[in-house]
PDB file of C-alpha atoms in Angstrom:
ATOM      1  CA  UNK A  14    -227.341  13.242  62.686  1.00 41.00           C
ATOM      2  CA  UNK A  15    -228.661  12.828  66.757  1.00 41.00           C
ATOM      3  CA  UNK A  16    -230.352   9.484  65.093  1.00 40.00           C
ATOM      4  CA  UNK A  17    -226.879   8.171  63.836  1.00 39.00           C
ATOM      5  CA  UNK A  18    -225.174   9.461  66.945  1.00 41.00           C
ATOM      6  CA  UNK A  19    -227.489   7.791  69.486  1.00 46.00           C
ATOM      7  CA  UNK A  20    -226.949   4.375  67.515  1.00 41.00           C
ATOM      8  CA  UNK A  21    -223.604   4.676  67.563  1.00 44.00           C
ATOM      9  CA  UNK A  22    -223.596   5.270  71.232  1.00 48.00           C
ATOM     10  CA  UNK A  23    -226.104   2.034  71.431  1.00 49.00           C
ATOM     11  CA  UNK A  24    -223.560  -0.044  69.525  1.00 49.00           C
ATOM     12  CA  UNK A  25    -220.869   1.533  71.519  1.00 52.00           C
ATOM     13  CA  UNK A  26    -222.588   0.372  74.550  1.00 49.00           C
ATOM     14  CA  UNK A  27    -223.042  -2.951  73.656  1.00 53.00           C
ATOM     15  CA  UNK A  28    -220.049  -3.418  72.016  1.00 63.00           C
ATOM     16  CA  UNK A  29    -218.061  -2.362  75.295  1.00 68.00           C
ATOM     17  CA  UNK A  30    -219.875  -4.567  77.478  1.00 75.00           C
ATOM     18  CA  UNK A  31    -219.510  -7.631  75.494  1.00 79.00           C
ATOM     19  CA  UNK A  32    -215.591  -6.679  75.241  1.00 80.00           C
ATOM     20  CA  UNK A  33    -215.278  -5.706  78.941  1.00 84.00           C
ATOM     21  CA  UNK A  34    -217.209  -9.158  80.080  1.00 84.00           C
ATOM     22  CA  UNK A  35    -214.884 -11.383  77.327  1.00 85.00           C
ATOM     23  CA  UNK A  36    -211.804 -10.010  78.737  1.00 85.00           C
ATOM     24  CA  UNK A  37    -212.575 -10.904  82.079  1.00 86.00           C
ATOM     25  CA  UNK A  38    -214.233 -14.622  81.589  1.00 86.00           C
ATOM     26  CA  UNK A  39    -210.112 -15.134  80.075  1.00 87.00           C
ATOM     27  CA  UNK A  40    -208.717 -13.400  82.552  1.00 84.00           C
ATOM     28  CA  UNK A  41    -210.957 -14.878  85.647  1.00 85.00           C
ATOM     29  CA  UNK A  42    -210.705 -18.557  83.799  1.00 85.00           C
ATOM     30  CA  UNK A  43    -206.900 -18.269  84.781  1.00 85.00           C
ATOM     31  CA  UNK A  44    -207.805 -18.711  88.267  1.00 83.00           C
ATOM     32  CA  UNK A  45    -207.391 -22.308  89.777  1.00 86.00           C
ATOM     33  CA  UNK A  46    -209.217 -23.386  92.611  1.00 89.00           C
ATOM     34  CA  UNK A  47    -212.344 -22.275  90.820  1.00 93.00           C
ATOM     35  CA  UNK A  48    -214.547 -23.302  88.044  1.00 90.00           C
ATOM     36  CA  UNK A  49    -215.632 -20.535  86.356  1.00 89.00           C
ATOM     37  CA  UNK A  50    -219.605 -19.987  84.861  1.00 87.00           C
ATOM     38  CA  UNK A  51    -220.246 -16.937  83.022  1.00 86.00           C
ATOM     39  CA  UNK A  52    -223.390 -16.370  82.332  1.00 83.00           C
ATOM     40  CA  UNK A  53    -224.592 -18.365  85.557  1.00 79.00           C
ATOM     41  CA  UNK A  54    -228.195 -19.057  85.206  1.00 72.00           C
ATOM     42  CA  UNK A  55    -229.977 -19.076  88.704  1.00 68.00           C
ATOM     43  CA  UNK A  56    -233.785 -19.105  89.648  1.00 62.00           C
ATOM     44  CA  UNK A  57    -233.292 -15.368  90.318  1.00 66.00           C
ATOM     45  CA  UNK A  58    -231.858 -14.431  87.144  1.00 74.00           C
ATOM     46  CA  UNK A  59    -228.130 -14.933  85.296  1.00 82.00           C
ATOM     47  CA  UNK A  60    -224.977 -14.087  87.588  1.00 86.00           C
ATOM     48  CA  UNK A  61    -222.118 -12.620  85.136  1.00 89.00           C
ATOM     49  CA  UNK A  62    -219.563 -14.793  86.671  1.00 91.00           C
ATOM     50  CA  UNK A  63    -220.345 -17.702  89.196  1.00 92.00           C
ATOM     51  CA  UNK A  64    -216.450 -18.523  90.637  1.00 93.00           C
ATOM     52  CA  UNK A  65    -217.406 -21.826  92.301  1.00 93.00           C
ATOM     53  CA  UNK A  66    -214.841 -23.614  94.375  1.00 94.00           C
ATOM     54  CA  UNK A  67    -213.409 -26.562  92.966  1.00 94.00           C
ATOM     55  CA  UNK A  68    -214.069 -28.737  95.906  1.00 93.00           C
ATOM     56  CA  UNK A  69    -212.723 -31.884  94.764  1.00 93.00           C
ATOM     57  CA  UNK A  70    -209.161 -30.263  93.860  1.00 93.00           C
ATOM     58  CA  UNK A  71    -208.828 -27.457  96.649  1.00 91.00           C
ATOM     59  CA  UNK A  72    -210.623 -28.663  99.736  1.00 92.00           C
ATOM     60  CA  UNK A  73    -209.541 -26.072 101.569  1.00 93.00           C
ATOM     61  CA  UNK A  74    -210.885 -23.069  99.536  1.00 93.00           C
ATOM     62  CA  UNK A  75    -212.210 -20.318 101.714  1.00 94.00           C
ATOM     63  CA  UNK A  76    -214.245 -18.339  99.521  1.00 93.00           C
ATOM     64  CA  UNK A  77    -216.308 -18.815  96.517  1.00 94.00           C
ATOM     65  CA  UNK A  78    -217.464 -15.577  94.777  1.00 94.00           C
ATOM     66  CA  UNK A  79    -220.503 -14.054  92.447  1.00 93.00           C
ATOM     67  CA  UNK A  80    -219.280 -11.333  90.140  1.00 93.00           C
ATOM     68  CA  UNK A  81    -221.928  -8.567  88.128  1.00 92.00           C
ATOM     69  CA  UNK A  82    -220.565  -6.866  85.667  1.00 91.00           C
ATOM     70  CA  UNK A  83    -222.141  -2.956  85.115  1.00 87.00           C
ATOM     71  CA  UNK A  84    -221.169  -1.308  81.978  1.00 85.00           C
ATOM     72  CA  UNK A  85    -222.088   2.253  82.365  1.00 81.00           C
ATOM     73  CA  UNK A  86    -222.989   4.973  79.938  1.00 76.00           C
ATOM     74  CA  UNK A  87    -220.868   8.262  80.623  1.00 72.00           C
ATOM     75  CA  UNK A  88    -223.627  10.252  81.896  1.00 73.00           C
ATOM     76  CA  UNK A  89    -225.205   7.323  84.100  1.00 76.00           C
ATOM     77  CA  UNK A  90    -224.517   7.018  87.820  1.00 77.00           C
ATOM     78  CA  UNK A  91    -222.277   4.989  89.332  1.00 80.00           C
ATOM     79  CA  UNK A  92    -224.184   5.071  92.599  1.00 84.00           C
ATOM     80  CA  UNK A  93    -227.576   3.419  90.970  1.00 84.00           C
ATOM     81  CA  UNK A  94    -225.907   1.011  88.772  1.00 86.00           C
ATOM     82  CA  UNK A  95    -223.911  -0.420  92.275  1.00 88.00           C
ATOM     83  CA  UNK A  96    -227.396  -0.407  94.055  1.00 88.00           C
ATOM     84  CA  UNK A  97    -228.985  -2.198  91.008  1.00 88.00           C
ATOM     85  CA  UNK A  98    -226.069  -4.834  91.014  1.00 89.00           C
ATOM     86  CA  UNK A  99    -225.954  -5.527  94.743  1.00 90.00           C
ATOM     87  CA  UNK A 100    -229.749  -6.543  94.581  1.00 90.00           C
ATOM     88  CA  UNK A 101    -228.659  -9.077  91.944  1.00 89.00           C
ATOM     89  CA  UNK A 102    -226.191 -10.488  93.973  1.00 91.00           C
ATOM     90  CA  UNK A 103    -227.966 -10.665  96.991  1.00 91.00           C
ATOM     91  CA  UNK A 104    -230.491 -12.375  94.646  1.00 89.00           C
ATOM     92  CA  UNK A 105    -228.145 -14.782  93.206  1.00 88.00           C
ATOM     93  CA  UNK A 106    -226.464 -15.470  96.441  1.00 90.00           C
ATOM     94  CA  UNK A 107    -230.119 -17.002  97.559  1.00 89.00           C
ATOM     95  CA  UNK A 108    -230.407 -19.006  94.907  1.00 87.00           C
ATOM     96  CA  UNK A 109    -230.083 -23.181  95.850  1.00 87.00           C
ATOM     97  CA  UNK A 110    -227.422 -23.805  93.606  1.00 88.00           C
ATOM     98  CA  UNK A 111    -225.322 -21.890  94.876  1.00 89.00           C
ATOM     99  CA  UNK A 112    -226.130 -23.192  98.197  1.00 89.00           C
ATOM    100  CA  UNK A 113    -225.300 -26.442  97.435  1.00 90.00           C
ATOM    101  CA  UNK A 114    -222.423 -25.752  95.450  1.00 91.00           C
ATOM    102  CA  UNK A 115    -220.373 -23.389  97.466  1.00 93.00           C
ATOM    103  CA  UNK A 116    -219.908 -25.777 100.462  1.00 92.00           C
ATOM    104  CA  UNK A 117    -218.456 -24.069 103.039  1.00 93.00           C
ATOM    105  CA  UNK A 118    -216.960 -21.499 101.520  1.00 94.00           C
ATOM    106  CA  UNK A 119    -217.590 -17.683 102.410  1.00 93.00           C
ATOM    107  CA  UNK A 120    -219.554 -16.252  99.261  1.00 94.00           C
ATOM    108  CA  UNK A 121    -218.330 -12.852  98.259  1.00 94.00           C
ATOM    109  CA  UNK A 122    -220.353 -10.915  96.227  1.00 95.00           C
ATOM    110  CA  UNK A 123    -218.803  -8.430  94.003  1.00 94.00           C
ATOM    111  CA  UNK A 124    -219.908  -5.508  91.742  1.00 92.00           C
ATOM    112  CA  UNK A 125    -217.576  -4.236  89.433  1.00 91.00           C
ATOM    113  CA  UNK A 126    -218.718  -0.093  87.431  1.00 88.00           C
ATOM    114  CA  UNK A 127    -216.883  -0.163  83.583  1.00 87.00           C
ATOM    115  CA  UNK A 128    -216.838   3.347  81.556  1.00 83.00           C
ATOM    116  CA  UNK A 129    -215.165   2.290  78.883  1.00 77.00           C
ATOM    117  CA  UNK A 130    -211.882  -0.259  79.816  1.00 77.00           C
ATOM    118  CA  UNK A 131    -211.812   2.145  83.165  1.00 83.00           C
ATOM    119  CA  UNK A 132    -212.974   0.060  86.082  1.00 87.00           C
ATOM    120  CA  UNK A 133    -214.661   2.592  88.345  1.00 87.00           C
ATOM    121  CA  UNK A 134    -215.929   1.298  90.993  1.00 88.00           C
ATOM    122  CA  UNK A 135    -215.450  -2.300  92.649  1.00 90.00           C
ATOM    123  CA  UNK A 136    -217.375  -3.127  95.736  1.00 92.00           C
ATOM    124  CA  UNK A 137    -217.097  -6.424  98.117  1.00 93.00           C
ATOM    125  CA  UNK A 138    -220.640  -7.086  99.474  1.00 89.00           C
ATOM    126  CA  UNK A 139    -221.431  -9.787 101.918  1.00 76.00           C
ATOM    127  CA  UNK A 140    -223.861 -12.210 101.654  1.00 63.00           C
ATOM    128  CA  UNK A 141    -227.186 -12.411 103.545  1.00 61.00           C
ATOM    129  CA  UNK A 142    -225.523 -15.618 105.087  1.00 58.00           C
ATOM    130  CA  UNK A 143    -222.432 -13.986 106.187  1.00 55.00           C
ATOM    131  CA  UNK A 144    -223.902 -11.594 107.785  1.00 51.00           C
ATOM    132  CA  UNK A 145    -225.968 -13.784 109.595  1.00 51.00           C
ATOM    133  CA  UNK A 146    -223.222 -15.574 110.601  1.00 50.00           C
ATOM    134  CA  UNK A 147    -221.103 -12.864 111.717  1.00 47.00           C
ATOM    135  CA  UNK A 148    -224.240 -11.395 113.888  1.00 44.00           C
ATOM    136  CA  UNK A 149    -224.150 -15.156 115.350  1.00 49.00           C
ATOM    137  CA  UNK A 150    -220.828 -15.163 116.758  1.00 47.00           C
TER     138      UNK A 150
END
């Protein structure tokens, strides 16, 4: 019986994820301004959501943004699975790609914390180059 529950919790897991990441690559692909690329693959690893700025049709974009996805367990904390996704971003934000793609947009990095369909946590980081900036001026 713990075999068939822990499984089902597996599946669960999975399942949720895949649902919770679906529902937001239709609802983020709504967006204009941006071309959207789930599953972004980077030299540091695969960004959830890459929301590049779509340059050609919105010169005047201001931000561009990077968006991980954590899908948490009930009994797993919230606080490690925002730490774990903000050294992803911060990875992905360093990637050249993303460099050369953004332009001169501001890159926002965002974590978003599922349980379930709840959304419960959503954090705005900045990137290393923002900061940077900022400490510039």
């Amino acid at each position: 019986m713990v075999l068939i529950h822990r499984q089902n919790a597996i599946r669960e897991f999975i399942d949720g994820e895949a649902h919770v990441k679906g529902f937001l690559l239709a609802y983020l692909g709504l967006t204009q301004g941006y071309i959207l690329l789930p599953e972004y693959e980077s030299s540091k690893g695969y960004a959830d959501f890459y929301m590049m700025p779509d340059l050609v049709r919105q010169p005047d974009i201001v931000y561009s943004y990077i968006v991980e996805v954590k899908y948490a367990r009930r009994d797993t904390s919230d606080a490690l699975l925002k730490r774990d996704a903000a050294e992803q971003l911060r990875r992905y934000a360093d990637d050249g790609k993303v460099a050369r793609t953004k332009g001169n947009t501001r890159l926002g990095l965002i974590t978003l914390v599922f349980k379930g369909w709840e959304l419960v946590a959503l954090e705005k980081l900045a990137s290393r180059a923002d900061c940077e900036n900022e400490s510039e001026a």
